[in-house]
XYZ file of C-alpha atoms in Angstrom:
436
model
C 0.000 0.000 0.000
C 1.161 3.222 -0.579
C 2.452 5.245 2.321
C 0.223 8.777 2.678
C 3.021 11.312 2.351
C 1.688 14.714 4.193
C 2.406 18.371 3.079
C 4.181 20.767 4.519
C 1.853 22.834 6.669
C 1.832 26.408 5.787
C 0.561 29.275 8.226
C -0.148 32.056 6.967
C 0.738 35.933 7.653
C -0.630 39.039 8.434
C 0.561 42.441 8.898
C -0.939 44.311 11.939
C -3.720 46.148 10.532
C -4.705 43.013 8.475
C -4.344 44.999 4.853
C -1.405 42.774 3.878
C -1.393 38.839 3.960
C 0.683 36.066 2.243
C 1.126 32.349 1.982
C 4.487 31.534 2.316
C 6.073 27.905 1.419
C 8.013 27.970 4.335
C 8.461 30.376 7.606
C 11.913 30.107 9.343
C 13.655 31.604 12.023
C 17.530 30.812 12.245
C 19.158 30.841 15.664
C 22.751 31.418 14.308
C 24.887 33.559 11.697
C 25.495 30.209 9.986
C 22.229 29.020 9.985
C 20.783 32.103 8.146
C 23.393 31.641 5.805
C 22.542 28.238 5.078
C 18.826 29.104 4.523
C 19.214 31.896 1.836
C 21.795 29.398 0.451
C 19.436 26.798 -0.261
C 16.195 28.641 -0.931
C 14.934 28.311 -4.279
C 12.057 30.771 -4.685
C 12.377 34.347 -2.946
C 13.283 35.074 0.375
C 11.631 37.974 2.332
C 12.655 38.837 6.126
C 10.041 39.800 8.266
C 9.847 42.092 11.884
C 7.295 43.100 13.749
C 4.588 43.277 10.945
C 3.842 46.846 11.459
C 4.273 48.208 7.381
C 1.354 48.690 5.955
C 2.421 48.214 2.320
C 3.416 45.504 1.002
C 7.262 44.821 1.737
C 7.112 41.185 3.028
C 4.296 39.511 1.249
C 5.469 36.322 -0.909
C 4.717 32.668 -1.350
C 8.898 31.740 -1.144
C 10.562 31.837 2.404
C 9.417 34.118 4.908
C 12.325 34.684 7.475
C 12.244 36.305 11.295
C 15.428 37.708 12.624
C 13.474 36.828 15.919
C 16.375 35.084 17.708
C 18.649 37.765 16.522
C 18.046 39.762 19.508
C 19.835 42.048 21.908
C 22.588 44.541 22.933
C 26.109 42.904 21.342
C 28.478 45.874 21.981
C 29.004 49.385 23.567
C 31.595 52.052 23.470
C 31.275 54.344 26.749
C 33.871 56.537 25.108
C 32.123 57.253 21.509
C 28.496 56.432 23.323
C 27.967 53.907 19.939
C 26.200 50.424 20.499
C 25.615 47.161 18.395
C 22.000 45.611 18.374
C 21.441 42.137 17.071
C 19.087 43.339 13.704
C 15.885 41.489 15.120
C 15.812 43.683 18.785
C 12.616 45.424 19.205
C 12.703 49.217 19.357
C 11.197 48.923 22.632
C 13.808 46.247 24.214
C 16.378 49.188 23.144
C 15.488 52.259 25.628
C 15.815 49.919 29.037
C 19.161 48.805 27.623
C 21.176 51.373 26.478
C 19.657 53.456 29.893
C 21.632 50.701 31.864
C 24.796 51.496 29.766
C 24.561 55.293 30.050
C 23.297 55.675 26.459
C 20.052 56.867 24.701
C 18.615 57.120 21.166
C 18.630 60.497 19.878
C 15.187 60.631 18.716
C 12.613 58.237 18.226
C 9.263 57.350 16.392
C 5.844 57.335 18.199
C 5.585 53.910 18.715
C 8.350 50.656 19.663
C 6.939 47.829 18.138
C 9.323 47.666 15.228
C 12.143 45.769 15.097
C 15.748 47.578 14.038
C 16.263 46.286 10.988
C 12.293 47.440 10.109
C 12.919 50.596 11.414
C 16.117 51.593 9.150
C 15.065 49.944 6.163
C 12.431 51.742 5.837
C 13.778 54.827 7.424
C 11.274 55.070 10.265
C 11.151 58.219 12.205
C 10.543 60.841 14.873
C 10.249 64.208 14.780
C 11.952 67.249 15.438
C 13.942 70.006 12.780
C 16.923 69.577 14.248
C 16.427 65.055 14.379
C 16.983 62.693 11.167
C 15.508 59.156 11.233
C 16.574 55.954 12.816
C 18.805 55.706 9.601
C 20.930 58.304 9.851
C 22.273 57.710 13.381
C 23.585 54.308 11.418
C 27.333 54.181 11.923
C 27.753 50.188 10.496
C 26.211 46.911 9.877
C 26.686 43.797 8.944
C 24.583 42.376 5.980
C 24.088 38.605 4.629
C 23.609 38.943 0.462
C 22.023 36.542 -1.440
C 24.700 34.484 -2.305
C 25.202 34.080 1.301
C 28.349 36.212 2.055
C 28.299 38.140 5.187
C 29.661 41.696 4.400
C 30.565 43.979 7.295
C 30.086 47.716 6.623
C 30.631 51.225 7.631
C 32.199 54.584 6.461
C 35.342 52.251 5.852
C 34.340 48.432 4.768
C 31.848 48.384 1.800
C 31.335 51.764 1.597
C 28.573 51.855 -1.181
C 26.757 48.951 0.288
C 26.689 50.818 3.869
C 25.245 53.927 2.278
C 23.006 52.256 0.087
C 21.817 49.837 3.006
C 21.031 52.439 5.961
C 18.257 52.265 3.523
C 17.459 49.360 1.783
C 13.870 47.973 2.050
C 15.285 44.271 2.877
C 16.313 44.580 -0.734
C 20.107 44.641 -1.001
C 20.306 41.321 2.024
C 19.136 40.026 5.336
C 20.855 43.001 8.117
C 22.137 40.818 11.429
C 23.892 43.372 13.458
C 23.523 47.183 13.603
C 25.867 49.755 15.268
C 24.297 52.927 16.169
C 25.578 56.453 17.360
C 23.650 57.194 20.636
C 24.031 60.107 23.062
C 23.809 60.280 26.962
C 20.477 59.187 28.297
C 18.471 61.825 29.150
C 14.317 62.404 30.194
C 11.790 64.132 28.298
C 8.638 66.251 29.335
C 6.142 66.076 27.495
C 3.267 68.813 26.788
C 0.017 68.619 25.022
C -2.601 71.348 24.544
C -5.048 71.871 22.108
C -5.658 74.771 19.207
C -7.057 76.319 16.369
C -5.239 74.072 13.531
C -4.540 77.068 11.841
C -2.688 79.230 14.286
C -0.561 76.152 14.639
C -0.064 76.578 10.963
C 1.109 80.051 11.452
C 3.432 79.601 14.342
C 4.980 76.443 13.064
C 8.462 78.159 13.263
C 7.947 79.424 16.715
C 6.782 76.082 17.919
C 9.664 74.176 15.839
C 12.040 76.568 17.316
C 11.079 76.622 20.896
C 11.068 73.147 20.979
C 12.994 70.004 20.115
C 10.070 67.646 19.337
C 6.864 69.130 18.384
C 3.772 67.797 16.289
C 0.029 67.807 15.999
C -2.570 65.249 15.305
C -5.003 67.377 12.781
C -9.248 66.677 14.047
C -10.412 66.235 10.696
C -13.800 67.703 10.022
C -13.169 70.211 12.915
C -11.106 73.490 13.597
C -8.307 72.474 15.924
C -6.052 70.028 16.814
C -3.830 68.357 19.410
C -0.264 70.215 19.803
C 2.473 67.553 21.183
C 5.828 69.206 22.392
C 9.058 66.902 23.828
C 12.002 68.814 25.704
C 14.486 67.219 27.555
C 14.603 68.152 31.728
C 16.145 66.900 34.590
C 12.999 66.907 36.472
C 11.995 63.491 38.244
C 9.726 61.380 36.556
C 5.830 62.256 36.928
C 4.007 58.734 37.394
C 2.844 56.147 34.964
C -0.405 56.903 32.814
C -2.572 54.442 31.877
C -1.501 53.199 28.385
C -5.011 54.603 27.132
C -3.878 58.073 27.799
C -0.202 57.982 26.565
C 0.205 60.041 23.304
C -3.231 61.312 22.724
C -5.188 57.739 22.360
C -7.975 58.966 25.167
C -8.323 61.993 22.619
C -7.979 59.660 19.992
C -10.960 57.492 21.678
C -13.404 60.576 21.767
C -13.089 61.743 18.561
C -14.110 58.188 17.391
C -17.589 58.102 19.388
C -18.219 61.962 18.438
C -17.929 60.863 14.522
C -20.462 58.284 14.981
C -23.291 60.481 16.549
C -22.223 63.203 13.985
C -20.875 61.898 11.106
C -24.591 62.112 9.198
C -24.721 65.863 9.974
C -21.507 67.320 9.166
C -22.419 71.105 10.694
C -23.308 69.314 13.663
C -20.292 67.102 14.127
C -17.857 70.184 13.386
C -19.763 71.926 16.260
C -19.144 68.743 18.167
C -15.600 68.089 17.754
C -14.715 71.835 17.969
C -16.214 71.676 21.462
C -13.505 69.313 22.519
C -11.042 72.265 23.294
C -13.330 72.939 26.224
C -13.507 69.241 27.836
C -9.989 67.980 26.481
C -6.904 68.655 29.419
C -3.426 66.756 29.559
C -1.065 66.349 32.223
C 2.322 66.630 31.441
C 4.591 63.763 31.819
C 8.140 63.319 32.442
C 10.005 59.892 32.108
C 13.035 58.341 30.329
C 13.264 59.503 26.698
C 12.242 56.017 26.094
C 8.759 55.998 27.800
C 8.180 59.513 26.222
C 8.500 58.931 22.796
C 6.716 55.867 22.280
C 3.149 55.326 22.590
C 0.210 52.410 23.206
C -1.227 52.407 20.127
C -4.450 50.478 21.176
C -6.642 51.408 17.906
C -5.574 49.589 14.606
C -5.417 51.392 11.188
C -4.300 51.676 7.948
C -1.728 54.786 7.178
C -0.215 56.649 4.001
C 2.383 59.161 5.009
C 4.112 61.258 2.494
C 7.224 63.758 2.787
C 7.156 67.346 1.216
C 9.862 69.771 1.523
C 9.610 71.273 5.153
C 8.788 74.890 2.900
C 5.732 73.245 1.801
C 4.160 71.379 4.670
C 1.733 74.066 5.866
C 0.465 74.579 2.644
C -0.016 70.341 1.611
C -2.083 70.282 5.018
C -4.125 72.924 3.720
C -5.099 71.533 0.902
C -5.748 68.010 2.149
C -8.055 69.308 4.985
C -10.161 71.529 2.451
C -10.751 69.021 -0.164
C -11.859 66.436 2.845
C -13.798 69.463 4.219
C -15.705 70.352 -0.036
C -16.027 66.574 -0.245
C -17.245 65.541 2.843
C -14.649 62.800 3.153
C -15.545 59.352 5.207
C -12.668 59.573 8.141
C -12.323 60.452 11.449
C -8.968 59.617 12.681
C -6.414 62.555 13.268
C -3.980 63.499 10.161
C -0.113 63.559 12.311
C 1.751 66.064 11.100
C 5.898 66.186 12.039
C 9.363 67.427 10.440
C 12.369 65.606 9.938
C 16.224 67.009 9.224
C 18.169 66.029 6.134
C 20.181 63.047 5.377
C 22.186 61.662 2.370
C 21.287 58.680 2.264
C 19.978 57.459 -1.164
C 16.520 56.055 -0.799
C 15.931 57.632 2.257
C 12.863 60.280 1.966
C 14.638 63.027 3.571
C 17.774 62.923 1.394
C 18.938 66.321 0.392
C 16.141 68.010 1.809
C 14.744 68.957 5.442
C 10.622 67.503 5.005
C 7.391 67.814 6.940
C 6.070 64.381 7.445
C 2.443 64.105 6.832
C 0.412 60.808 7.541
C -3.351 59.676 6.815
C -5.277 57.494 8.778
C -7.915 55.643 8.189
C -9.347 52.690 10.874
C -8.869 49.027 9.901
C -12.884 48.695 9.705
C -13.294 51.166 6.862
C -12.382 51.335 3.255
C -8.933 53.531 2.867
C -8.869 53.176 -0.984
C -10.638 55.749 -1.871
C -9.564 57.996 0.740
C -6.025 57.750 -0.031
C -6.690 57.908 -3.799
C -7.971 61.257 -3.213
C -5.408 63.030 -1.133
C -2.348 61.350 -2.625
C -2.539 63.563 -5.703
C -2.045 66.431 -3.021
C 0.950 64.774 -1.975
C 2.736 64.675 -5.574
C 1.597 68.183 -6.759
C 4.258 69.021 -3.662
C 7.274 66.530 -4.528
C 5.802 64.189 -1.793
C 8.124 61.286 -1.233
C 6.440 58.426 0.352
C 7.336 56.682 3.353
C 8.272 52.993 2.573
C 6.432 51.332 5.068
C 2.988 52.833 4.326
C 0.555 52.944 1.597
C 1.188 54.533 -2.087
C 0.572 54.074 -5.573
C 3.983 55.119 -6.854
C 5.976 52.665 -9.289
C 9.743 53.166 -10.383
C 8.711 55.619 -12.891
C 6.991 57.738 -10.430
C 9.799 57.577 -7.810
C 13.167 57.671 -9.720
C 12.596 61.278 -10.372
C 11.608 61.713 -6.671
C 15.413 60.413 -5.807
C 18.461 62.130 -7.304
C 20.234 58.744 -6.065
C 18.111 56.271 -7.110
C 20.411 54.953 -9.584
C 23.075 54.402 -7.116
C 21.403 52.846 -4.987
C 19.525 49.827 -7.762
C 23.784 49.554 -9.086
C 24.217 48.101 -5.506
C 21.288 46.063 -5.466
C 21.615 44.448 -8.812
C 25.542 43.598 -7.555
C 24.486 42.565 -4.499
C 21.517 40.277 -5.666
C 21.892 40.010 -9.319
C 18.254 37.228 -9.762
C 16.198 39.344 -7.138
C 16.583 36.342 -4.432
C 15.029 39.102 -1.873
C 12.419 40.945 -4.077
C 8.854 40.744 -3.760
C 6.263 42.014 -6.299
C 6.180 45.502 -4.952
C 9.519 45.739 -4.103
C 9.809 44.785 -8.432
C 7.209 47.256 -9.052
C 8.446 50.341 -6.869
C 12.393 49.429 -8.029
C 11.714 48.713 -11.531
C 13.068 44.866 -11.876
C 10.969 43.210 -14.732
């Protein structure tokens, strides 16, 4: 008789807001150097590492090998004198506060939330916010990187100088990243301040408010006047104590807004009047803590996002325009539009290379439709040079982006040396880079 032979099982994935999903053959995670070697050795189809599943477009989806840097985790080195550290590529943002506090270090800036994991973060050049900040990217100073034929390259300012560059941004691309080194600063504690007002007098004192402080941004109330003003300065006051993760960064606010949308949202004069009333019942307490437990929220409601980057000149202007067409057209959202700056780098795919931006992101809540929300804001972003951020939605193809990026061709010379049969590319990632 012949012997039943069972298929592999395969499980499949999910990003966090549920908009992306694949089947992959196989899902691995190595627990050595040699053993990720091996695997992207042997695979035959296409290999596509994976974090924390918290893009929203689709950078990991395939039906190849889908590969967590899970056990690739921790703090590997320090340098008390240069205040640099090495991270294991897999560690969670939000392993990497408590860490380098114990070691005397700190991470200059950082984005709103921790679930990423490193390697997430710089590929796709996550961020904070702040003029005088760039993103996790820049603060880069080496890495080591496993290519597709399976050689580990080590690489900084010195060693592989194109493929570092190149890499600080890379979209898991150019190889699998396994150890990052980072420049850091001295720890430090933030204090945080929120208040609400009129959206447009923010508008018109963004340069005080940019100025004044080292952090600042606002979550835009669509369909209403006003918004919530977020300011970070580091003190050497002692730490306030612990909110409830339902009030950290606005998500109480955040909370409100939702249940005033859904008695209003049928009578938009009404729900204006509504959610313009919150400046009278909304109050914050400020909180001071470890930069660490400042920066990063709870982010306890899922959505779907589309950020884009304009030059910094143009950011009050593209917010302008996006809240009066969803204003004209009545537009089906209620979730606040974050609105944040970000210095220069030169770092070829990154969006902020060569120019200082204003980061502006659209929300829409996993429930509802985002197509056709997006689809009629992004042609805001683009009449303003928008770049868009790697990990969130967009429409853009090669031919839409290589103008975007006055780099872009050094940056595909490294990947087509580096992985010369697109071992690591997905169908997006063949789309947005042009690979037929």
């Amino acid at each position: 008789m012949a012997q039943l032979v069972r298929a592999p099982r395969l499980i499949p994935w999910r990003n966090w807001s549920g908009g992306q999903s694949c089947l992959p053959q196989a899902r691995v995670a190595p627990k050595s150097l040699d053993e990720l070697v091996q695997i992207i050795r042997q695979a035959e189809g296409k290999v596509r590492p994976v974090g924390s599943a918290h893009s929203f477009s689709a950078l990991v989806p395939t039906d190849g090998t889908l590969l967590s840097l899970s056990y690739f985790n921790g703090l590997l080195a320090h340098d008390a004198a240069t205040l640099q550290a090495e991270f294991a590529a897999g560690t969670p943002m939000s392993l990497m506060g408590p860490a380098l506090k114990a070691i005397g270090q700190g991470l200059h800036n950082m984005a709103d939330i921790d679930y990423q994991t490193l390697a997430g973060a710089i590929s796709t050049s996550t961020h904070g916010t702040g003029v005088g900040f760039g993103s996790y990217s820049s603060h880069v100073t080496g890495m080591q990187l496993v290519t597709a034929s399976g050689e580990v390259l080590d690489c900084d300012a010195q060693r592989n100088p194109e493929v570092f560059n190149a890499a600080r941004v890379s979209l898991g691309a150019l190889g699998v990243a396994t150890r990052v080194r980072l420049q850091n600063r001295a720890s430090y504690r933030l204090r945080e301040r929120q208040w609400i007002a009129s959206t447009e007098e923010l508008l018109e004192d963004v340069e005080k408010n940019t100025r004044e402080n080292q952090h600042w941004e606002m979550l835009v109330v669509t369909h209403s006047d006003y918004a919530l003003s977020v300011a970070l300065n580091e003190t050497s006051d002692p730490a306030t104590p612990p909110l409830d993760p339902a009030q950290e960064g606005g998500n109480e606010f955040v909370n409100l807004i939702e249940k005033l949308d859904k008695c209003g949202s049928d009578f938009p004069a009404a729900r204006r009047a509504l959610l313009n009333s919150l400046r009278h019942i909304a109050s914050f307490e400020d909180r001071v803590g470890e930069s660490y437990e400042i920066y990063a929220n709870v982010r306890n409601v899922r959505f779907n996002e589309m950020e884009y980057s304009v030059p910094a000149e143009h950011g009050p202007a593209c917010l302008r325009e996006i809240l009066k067409l969803i204003r004209d057209k009545d537009l089906r959202t209620w979730f606040p539009i974050e609105y944040r700056y970000v210095k220069a780098d030169d770092i070829p795919l990154s969006m902020f290379e060569g120019r200082d931006s204003c980061s502006i992101s659209v929300h829409q809540h996993y429930s509802m439709d985002h197509h056709n929300f997006f689809a009629a804001i992004e042609p805001i972003f683009w009449k303003y040079a928008g770049r868009p951020h790697w990990g969130k939605l967009h429409t853009l193809n090669a031919r839409t982006l290589q103008p975007l990026y006055p780099r872009w061709k050094e940056f595909t010379g490294v990947r087509r040396e580096l992985d010369p049969n697109g071992k690591f590319l997905n169908a997006h990632l063949s789309s947005i880079l042009g690979v037929a």
